[in-house]
């Protein structure tokens, strides 16, 4: 059974940094997508950063490009999201997700990902 467990959320002031972690277990595939989504109150869950384990190609939403960095520790099976220069509009619940059937199309939307973590809250104050 695949499990994803996020950690690292919290409250910071605008301009600050946070690093989210997502520990995965039970994954036997060698090629799959992992992504960070976020959902603010009243808004749809959006894909903000994604990574393909085969080759390491990445995707970033335009709103976060240059400020957020997705990476993965293959030995520890941990996905990270380094968030710098945070803005109040980054406030949201952040979710880790994985999918094994996208074939590298890791920028796919919410409905295409099948495995989800429980989420971790990020709050950025001005």
PDB file of C-alpha atoms in Angstrom:
ATOM      1  CA  UNK A   1       0.000   0.000   0.000  1.00  0.00           C
ATOM      2  CA  UNK A   2       1.417   3.361  -1.050  1.00  0.00           C
ATOM      3  CA  UNK A   3       1.539   6.020   1.648  1.00  0.00           C
ATOM      4  CA  UNK A   4       2.562   9.672   1.502  1.00  0.00           C
ATOM      5  CA  UNK A   5       3.128  11.699   4.667  1.00  0.00           C
ATOM      6  CA  UNK A   6       3.784  15.438   4.520  1.00  0.00           C
ATOM      7  CA  UNK A   7       5.490  17.581   7.136  1.00  0.00           C
ATOM      8  CA  UNK A   8       7.129  20.965   7.456  1.00  0.00           C
ATOM      9  CA  UNK A   9       4.240  23.376   7.160  1.00  0.00           C
ATOM     10  CA  UNK A  10       3.854  26.361   9.436  1.00  0.00           C
ATOM     11  CA  UNK A  11       3.402  30.099   9.695  1.00  0.00           C
ATOM     12  CA  UNK A  12       5.907  32.588   8.353  1.00  0.00           C
ATOM     13  CA  UNK A  13       6.019  36.243   7.417  1.00  0.00           C
ATOM     14  CA  UNK A  14       6.135  37.375   3.825  1.00  0.00           C
ATOM     15  CA  UNK A  15       9.625  36.960   2.416  1.00  0.00           C
ATOM     16  CA  UNK A  16      10.354  33.981   4.633  1.00  0.00           C
ATOM     17  CA  UNK A  17      11.126  30.373   3.756  1.00  0.00           C
ATOM     18  CA  UNK A  18       9.814  26.923   4.526  1.00  0.00           C
ATOM     19  CA  UNK A  19      10.740  23.432   3.408  1.00  0.00           C
ATOM     20  CA  UNK A  20       8.038  20.812   3.048  1.00  0.00           C
ATOM     21  CA  UNK A  21       8.824  17.105   3.110  1.00  0.00           C
ATOM     22  CA  UNK A  22       6.852  14.135   1.843  1.00  0.00           C
ATOM     23  CA  UNK A  23       7.944  10.698   2.962  1.00  0.00           C
ATOM     24  CA  UNK A  24       6.764   7.905   0.695  1.00  0.00           C
ATOM     25  CA  UNK A  25       6.501   4.193   1.268  1.00  0.00           C
ATOM     26  CA  UNK A  26       5.177   1.174  -0.597  1.00  0.00           C
ATOM     27  CA  UNK A  27       6.137   2.406  -4.086  1.00  0.00           C
ATOM     28  CA  UNK A  28       7.614  -0.306  -6.274  1.00  0.00           C
ATOM     29  CA  UNK A  29       7.526   1.544  -9.607  1.00  0.00           C
ATOM     30  CA  UNK A  30      10.713   3.103 -10.884  1.00  0.00           C
ATOM     31  CA  UNK A  31       9.092   5.674 -13.184  1.00  0.00           C
ATOM     32  CA  UNK A  32       6.360   7.877 -11.838  1.00  0.00           C
ATOM     33  CA  UNK A  33       5.298  11.434 -11.172  1.00  0.00           C
ATOM     34  CA  UNK A  34       5.404  13.117  -7.808  1.00  0.00           C
ATOM     35  CA  UNK A  35       3.933  16.540  -7.263  1.00  0.00           C
ATOM     36  CA  UNK A  36       3.052  19.228  -4.768  1.00  0.00           C
ATOM     37  CA  UNK A  37      -0.443  20.626  -4.984  1.00  0.00           C
ATOM     38  CA  UNK A  38      -1.995  23.409  -2.952  1.00  0.00           C
ATOM     39  CA  UNK A  39      -5.527  24.404  -2.172  1.00  0.00           C
ATOM     40  CA  UNK A  40      -6.581  27.724  -0.706  1.00  0.00           C
ATOM     41  CA  UNK A  41     -10.068  28.203   0.779  1.00  0.00           C
ATOM     42  CA  UNK A  42     -12.646  28.514  -1.971  1.00  0.00           C
ATOM     43  CA  UNK A  43     -10.181  27.645  -4.728  1.00  0.00           C
ATOM     44  CA  UNK A  44      -9.406  24.557  -6.748  1.00  0.00           C
ATOM     45  CA  UNK A  45      -6.471  22.343  -5.878  1.00  0.00           C
ATOM     46  CA  UNK A  46      -3.629  23.300  -8.197  1.00  0.00           C
ATOM     47  CA  UNK A  47      -0.417  21.607  -9.247  1.00  0.00           C
ATOM     48  CA  UNK A  48       2.425  23.944  -8.259  1.00  0.00           C
ATOM     49  CA  UNK A  49       5.472  21.706  -8.775  1.00  0.00           C
ATOM     50  CA  UNK A  50       6.058  18.218 -10.108  1.00  0.00           C
ATOM     51  CA  UNK A  51       8.903  15.854 -10.789  1.00  0.00           C
ATOM     52  CA  UNK A  52       9.324  12.750 -12.956  1.00  0.00           C
ATOM     53  CA  UNK A  53      11.490  10.159 -11.261  1.00  0.00           C
ATOM     54  CA  UNK A  54      12.903   8.901 -14.577  1.00  0.00           C
ATOM     55  CA  UNK A  55      15.297  11.606 -15.666  1.00  0.00           C
ATOM     56  CA  UNK A  56      14.244  14.134 -13.048  1.00  0.00           C
ATOM     57  CA  UNK A  57      12.394  16.579 -15.291  1.00  0.00           C
ATOM     58  CA  UNK A  58      10.417  19.171 -13.365  1.00  0.00           C
ATOM     59  CA  UNK A  59       7.357  21.358 -13.801  1.00  0.00           C
ATOM     60  CA  UNK A  60       6.493  24.605 -12.014  1.00  0.00           C
ATOM     61  CA  UNK A  61       3.372  26.681 -12.115  1.00  0.00           C
ATOM     62  CA  UNK A  62       4.015  30.213 -13.340  1.00  0.00           C
ATOM     63  CA  UNK A  63       3.037  31.729  -9.991  1.00  0.00           C
ATOM     64  CA  UNK A  64       5.806  29.914  -8.121  1.00  0.00           C
ATOM     65  CA  UNK A  65       8.589  29.649 -10.694  1.00  0.00           C
ATOM     66  CA  UNK A  66      11.844  30.980  -9.291  1.00  0.00           C
ATOM     67  CA  UNK A  67      10.638  30.815  -5.676  1.00  0.00           C
ATOM     68  CA  UNK A  68       9.754  27.152  -5.130  1.00  0.00           C
ATOM     69  CA  UNK A  69      12.030  24.205  -5.854  1.00  0.00           C
ATOM     70  CA  UNK A  70      10.997  20.563  -5.953  1.00  0.00           C
ATOM     71  CA  UNK A  71      13.580  17.857  -5.302  1.00  0.00           C
ATOM     72  CA  UNK A  72      13.800  14.263  -4.182  1.00  0.00           C
ATOM     73  CA  UNK A  73      16.152  12.216  -2.020  1.00  0.00           C
ATOM     74  CA  UNK A  74      16.069   8.853  -3.774  1.00  0.00           C
ATOM     75  CA  UNK A  75      17.826   7.001  -0.965  1.00  0.00           C
ATOM     76  CA  UNK A  76      15.388   8.195   1.683  1.00  0.00           C
ATOM     77  CA  UNK A  77      12.277   8.265  -0.561  1.00  0.00           C
ATOM     78  CA  UNK A  78      11.519  11.833   0.478  1.00  0.00           C
ATOM     79  CA  UNK A  79      10.142  14.539  -1.776  1.00  0.00           C
ATOM     80  CA  UNK A  80      10.896  18.143  -0.836  1.00  0.00           C
ATOM     81  CA  UNK A  81       9.475  21.525  -1.667  1.00  0.00           C
ATOM     82  CA  UNK A  82      11.792  24.389  -0.791  1.00  0.00           C
ATOM     83  CA  UNK A  83       9.762  27.586  -0.639  1.00  0.00           C
ATOM     84  CA  UNK A  84      11.581  30.927  -0.618  1.00  0.00           C
ATOM     85  CA  UNK A  85      10.368  34.512  -0.750  1.00  0.00           C
ATOM     86  CA  UNK A  86       6.927  33.416   0.360  1.00  0.00           C
ATOM     87  CA  UNK A  87       3.940  35.648  -0.314  1.00  0.00           C
ATOM     88  CA  UNK A  88       0.557  35.873   1.414  1.00  0.00           C
ATOM     89  CA  UNK A  89      -1.019  34.353  -1.709  1.00  0.00           C
ATOM     90  CA  UNK A  90       1.007  31.185  -1.087  1.00  0.00           C
ATOM     91  CA  UNK A  91      -1.177  30.515   1.956  1.00  0.00           C
ATOM     92  CA  UNK A  92      -2.864  27.161   1.406  1.00  0.00           C
ATOM     93  CA  UNK A  93      -2.989  23.525   2.390  1.00  0.00           C
ATOM     94  CA  UNK A  94      -0.158  21.777   0.555  1.00  0.00           C
ATOM     95  CA  UNK A  95      -0.520  18.171  -0.566  1.00  0.00           C
ATOM     96  CA  UNK A  96       1.971  15.641  -1.838  1.00  0.00           C
ATOM     97  CA  UNK A  97       0.726  13.379  -4.635  1.00  0.00           C
ATOM     98  CA  UNK A  98       1.961  10.519  -6.794  1.00  0.00           C
ATOM     99  CA  UNK A  99       0.783   8.819  -9.936  1.00  0.00           C
ATOM    100  CA  UNK A 100       2.131   5.854 -11.855  1.00  0.00           C
ATOM    101  CA  UNK A 101       0.261   6.122 -15.139  1.00  0.00           C
ATOM    102  CA  UNK A 102       0.969   9.643 -16.399  1.00  0.00           C
ATOM    103  CA  UNK A 103       4.017   8.606 -18.400  1.00  0.00           C
ATOM    104  CA  UNK A 104       5.927  11.734 -17.509  1.00  0.00           C
ATOM    105  CA  UNK A 105       2.979  14.110 -17.914  1.00  0.00           C
ATOM    106  CA  UNK A 106       3.574  15.317 -14.389  1.00  0.00           C
ATOM    107  CA  UNK A 107       1.997  18.748 -14.852  1.00  0.00           C
ATOM    108  CA  UNK A 108      -1.355  16.971 -14.870  1.00  0.00           C
ATOM    109  CA  UNK A 109      -4.186  18.409 -12.789  1.00  0.00           C
ATOM    110  CA  UNK A 110      -5.694  17.227  -9.546  1.00  0.00           C
ATOM    111  CA  UNK A 111      -8.053  14.661 -11.043  1.00  0.00           C
ATOM    112  CA  UNK A 112      -5.250  12.713 -12.700  1.00  0.00           C
ATOM    113  CA  UNK A 113      -3.270  11.944  -9.542  1.00  0.00           C
ATOM    114  CA  UNK A 114      -4.330   8.874  -7.592  1.00  0.00           C
ATOM    115  CA  UNK A 115      -2.282   8.820  -4.378  1.00  0.00           C
ATOM    116  CA  UNK A 116      -2.435  11.661  -1.861  1.00  0.00           C
ATOM    117  CA  UNK A 117      -0.996  12.651   1.469  1.00  0.00           C
ATOM    118  CA  UNK A 118      -3.035  14.233   4.239  1.00  0.00           C
ATOM    119  CA  UNK A 119      -1.730  17.758   3.638  1.00  0.00           C
ATOM    120  CA  UNK A 120       0.230  20.324   5.620  1.00  0.00           C
ATOM    121  CA  UNK A 121      -0.851  23.925   6.191  1.00  0.00           C
ATOM    122  CA  UNK A 122       1.280  26.870   5.081  1.00  0.00           C
ATOM    123  CA  UNK A 123       0.285  30.346   6.260  1.00  0.00           C
ATOM    124  CA  UNK A 124       2.102  33.470   5.108  1.00  0.00           C
ATOM    125  CA  UNK A 125       1.330  36.755   6.821  1.00  0.00           C
ATOM    126  CA  UNK A 126       2.001  40.193   5.383  1.00  0.00           C
TER     127      UNK A 126
END
